[in-house]
PDB file of C-alpha atoms in Angstrom:
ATOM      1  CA  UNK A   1     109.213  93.395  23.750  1.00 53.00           C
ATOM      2  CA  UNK A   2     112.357  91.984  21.860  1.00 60.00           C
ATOM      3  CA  UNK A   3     112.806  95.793  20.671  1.00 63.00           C
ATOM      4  CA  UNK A   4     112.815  97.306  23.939  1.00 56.00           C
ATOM      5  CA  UNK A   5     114.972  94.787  25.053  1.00 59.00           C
ATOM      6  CA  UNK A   6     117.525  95.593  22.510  1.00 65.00           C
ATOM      7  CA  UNK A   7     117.204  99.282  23.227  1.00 62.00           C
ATOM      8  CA  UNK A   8     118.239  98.301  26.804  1.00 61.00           C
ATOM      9  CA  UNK A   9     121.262  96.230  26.019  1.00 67.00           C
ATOM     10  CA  UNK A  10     119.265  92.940  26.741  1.00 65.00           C
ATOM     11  CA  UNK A  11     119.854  90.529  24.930  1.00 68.00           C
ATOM     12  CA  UNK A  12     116.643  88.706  23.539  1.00 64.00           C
ATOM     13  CA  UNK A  13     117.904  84.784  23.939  1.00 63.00           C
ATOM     14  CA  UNK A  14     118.082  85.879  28.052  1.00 60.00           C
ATOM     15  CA  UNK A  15     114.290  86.813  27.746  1.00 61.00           C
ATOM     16  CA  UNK A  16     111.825  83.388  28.642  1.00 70.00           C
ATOM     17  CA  UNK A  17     107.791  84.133  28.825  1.00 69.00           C
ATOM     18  CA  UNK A  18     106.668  83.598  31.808  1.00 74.00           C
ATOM     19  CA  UNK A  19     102.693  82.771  31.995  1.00 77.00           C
ATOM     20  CA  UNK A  20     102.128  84.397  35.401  1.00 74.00           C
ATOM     21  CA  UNK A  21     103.312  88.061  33.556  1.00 78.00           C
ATOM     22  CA  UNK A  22     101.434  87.338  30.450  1.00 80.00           C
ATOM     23  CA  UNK A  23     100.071  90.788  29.104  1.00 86.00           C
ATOM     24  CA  UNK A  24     102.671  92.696  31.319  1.00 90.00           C
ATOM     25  CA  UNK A  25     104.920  93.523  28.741  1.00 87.00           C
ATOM     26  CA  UNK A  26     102.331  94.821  26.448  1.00 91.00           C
ATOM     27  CA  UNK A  27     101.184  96.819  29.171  1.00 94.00           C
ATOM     28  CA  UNK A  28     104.981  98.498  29.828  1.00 93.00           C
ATOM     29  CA  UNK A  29     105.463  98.587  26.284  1.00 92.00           C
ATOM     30  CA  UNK A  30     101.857 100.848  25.996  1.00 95.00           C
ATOM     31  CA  UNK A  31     103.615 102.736  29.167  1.00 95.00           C
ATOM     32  CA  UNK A  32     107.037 103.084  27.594  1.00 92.00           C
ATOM     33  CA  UNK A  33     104.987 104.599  23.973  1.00 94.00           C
ATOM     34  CA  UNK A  34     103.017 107.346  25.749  1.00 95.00           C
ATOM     35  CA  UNK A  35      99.592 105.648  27.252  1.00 96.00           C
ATOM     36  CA  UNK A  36     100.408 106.659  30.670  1.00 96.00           C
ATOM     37  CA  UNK A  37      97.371 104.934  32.597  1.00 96.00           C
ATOM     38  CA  UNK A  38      97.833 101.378  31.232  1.00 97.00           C
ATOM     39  CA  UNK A  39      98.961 100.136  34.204  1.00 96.00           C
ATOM     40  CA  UNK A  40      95.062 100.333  34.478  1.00 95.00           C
ATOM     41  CA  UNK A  41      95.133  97.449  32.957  1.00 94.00           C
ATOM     42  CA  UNK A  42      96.830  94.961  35.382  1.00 94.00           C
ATOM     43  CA  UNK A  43      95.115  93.350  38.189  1.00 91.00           C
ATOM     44  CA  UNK A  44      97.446  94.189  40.740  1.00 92.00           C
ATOM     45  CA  UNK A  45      97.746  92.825  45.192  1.00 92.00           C
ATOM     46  CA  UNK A  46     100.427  93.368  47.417  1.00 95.00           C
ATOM     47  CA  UNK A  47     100.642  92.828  51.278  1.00 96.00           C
ATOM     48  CA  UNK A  48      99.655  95.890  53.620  1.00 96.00           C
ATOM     49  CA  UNK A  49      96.908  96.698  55.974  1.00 97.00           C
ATOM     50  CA  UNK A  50      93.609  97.921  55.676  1.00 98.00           C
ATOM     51  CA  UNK A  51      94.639 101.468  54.942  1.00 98.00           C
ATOM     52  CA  UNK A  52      97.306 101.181  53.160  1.00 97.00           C
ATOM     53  CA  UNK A  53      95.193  98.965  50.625  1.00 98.00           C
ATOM     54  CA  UNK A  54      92.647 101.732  50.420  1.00 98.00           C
ATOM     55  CA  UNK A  55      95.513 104.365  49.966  1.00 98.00           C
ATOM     56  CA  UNK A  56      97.315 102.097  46.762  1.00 98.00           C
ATOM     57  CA  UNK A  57      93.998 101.676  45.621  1.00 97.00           C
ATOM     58  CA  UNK A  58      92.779 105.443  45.910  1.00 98.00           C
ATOM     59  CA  UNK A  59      96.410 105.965  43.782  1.00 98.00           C
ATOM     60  CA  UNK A  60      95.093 103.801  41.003  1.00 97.00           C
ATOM     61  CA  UNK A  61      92.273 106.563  40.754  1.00 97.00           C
ATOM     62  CA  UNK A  62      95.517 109.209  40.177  1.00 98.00           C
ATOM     63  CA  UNK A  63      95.354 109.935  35.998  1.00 97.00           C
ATOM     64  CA  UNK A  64      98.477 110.197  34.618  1.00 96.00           C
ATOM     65  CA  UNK A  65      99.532 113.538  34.231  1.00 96.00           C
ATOM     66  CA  UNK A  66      97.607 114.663  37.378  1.00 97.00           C
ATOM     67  CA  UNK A  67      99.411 115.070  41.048  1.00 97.00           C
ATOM     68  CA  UNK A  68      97.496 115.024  44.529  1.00 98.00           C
ATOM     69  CA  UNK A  69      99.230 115.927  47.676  1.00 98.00           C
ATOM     70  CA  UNK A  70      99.971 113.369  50.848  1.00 98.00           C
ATOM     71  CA  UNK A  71      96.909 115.358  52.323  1.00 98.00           C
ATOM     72  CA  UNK A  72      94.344 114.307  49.486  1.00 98.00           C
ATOM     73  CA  UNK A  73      95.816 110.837  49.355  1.00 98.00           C
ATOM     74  CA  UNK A  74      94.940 110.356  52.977  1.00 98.00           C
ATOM     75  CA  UNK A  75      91.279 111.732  52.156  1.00 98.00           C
ATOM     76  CA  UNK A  76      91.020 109.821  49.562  1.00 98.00           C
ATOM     77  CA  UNK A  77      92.267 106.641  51.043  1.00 98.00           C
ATOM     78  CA  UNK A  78      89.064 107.626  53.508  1.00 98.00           C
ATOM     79  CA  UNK A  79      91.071 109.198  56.708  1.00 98.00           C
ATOM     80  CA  UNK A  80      92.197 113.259  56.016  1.00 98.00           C
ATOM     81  CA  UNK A  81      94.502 113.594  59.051  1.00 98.00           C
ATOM     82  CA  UNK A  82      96.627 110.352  58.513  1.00 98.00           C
ATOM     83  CA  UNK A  83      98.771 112.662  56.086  1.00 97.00           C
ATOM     84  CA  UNK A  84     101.902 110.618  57.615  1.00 97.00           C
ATOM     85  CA  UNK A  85     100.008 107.038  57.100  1.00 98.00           C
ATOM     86  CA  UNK A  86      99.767 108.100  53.461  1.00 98.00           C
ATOM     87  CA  UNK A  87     103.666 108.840  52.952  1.00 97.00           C
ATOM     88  CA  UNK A  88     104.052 105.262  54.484  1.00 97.00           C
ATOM     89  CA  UNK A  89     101.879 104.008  52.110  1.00 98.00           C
ATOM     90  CA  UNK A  90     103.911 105.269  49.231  1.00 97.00           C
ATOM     91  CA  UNK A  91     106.669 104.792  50.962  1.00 96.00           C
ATOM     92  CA  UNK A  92     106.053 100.624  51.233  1.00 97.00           C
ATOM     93  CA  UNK A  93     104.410 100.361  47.716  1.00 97.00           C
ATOM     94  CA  UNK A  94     106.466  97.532  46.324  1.00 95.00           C
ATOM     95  CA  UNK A  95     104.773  97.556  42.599  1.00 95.00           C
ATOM     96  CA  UNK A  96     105.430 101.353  41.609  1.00 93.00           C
ATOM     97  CA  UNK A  97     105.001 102.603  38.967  1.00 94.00           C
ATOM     98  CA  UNK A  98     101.866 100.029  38.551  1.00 96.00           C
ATOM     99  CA  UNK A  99     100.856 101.941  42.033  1.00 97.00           C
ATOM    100  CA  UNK A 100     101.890 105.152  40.677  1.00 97.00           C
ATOM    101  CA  UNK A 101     103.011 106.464  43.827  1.00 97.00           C
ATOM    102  CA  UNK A 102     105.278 108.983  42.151  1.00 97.00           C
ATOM    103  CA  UNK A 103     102.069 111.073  41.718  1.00 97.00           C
ATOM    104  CA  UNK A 104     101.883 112.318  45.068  1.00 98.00           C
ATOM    105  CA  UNK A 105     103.944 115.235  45.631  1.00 97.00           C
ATOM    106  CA  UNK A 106     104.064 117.677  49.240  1.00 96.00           C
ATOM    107  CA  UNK A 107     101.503 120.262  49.499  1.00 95.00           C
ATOM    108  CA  UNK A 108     102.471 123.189  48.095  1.00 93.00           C
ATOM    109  CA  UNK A 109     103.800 120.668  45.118  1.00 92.00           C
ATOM    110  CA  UNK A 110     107.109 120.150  45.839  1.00 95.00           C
ATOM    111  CA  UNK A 111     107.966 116.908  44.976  1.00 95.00           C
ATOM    112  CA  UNK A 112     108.792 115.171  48.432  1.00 93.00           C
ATOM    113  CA  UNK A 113     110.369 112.261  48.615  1.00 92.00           C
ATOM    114  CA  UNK A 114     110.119 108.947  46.167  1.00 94.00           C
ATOM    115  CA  UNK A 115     111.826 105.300  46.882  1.00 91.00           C
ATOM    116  CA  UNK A 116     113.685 105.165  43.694  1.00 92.00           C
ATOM    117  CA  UNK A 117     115.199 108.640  43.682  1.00 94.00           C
ATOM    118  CA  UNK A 118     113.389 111.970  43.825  1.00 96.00           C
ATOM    119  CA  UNK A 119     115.384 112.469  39.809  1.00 95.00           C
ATOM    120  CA  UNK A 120     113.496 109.381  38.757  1.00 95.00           C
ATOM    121  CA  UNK A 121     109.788 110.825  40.350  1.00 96.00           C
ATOM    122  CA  UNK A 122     110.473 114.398  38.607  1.00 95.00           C
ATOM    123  CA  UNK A 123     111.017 112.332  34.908  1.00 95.00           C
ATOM    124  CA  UNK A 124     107.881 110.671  35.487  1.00 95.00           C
ATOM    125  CA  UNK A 125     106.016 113.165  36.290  1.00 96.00           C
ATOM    126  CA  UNK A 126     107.454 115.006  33.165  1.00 95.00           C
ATOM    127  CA  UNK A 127     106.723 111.799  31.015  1.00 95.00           C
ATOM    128  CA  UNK A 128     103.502 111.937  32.483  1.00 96.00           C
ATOM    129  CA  UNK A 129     102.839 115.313  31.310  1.00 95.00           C
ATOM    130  CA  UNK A 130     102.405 116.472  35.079  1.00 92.00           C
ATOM    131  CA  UNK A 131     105.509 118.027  35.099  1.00 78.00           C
ATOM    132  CA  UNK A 132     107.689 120.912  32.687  1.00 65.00           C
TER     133      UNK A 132
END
């Protein structure tokens, strides 16, 4: 991590382990070098109700490099018509990209919206390999 942090302008003496996040940098660091599902790896729980939960956890199904639409998020998350419901979902996802919720794009596959900037979801998605 010490070399990423450099490559951001960190400086290394700010950076303290913290055993709660132990294995999360390894897991960015896989991220950051290409491996674009080892977020897999983290065991991950945030607060939401019963379908958001199944939506976040239907996400963590998403490959990277693959895209499904609002509309096969909510049938995955187990109810097809709550196509709104899902866009809330991604929409309140506080761990993203662990819950990659920049994988869901509008039908049709534009790329909707995305809480950190639609220009951030689109270089994702290119990292990813999901997008030229």
């Amino acid at each position: 991590m010490p070399a990423l942090a450099r490559k951001a302008g960190i400086p290394t003496r700010a950076l303290t382990p913290d055993s709660a996040l132990e294995g999360v940098a390894e897991v960015v660091q896989r991220y950051c070098d290409g491996d674009v599902d080892a977020f897999d790896a983290l065991e991950v729980r945030q607060p939401g109700g019963p379908f958001m939960q199944a939506c976040w956890e239907a996400l963590r199904t998403v490959r990277g490099g693959t895209v499904v639409s609002y509309a096969e998020l909510a049938a995955l998350a187990g109810r097809p018509r709550a196509v709104r419901a899902a866009g809330t979902a991604c929409a309140s996802n506080l761990i993203a990209p662990v819950i990659p919720c920049h994988r869901v794009v509008r039908t049709g596959g534009d790329l909707g919206n995305y809480g950190f900037g639609v220009p951030l979801k689109r270089t994702l998605l290119r990292f990813e390999g999901a997008r030229d």
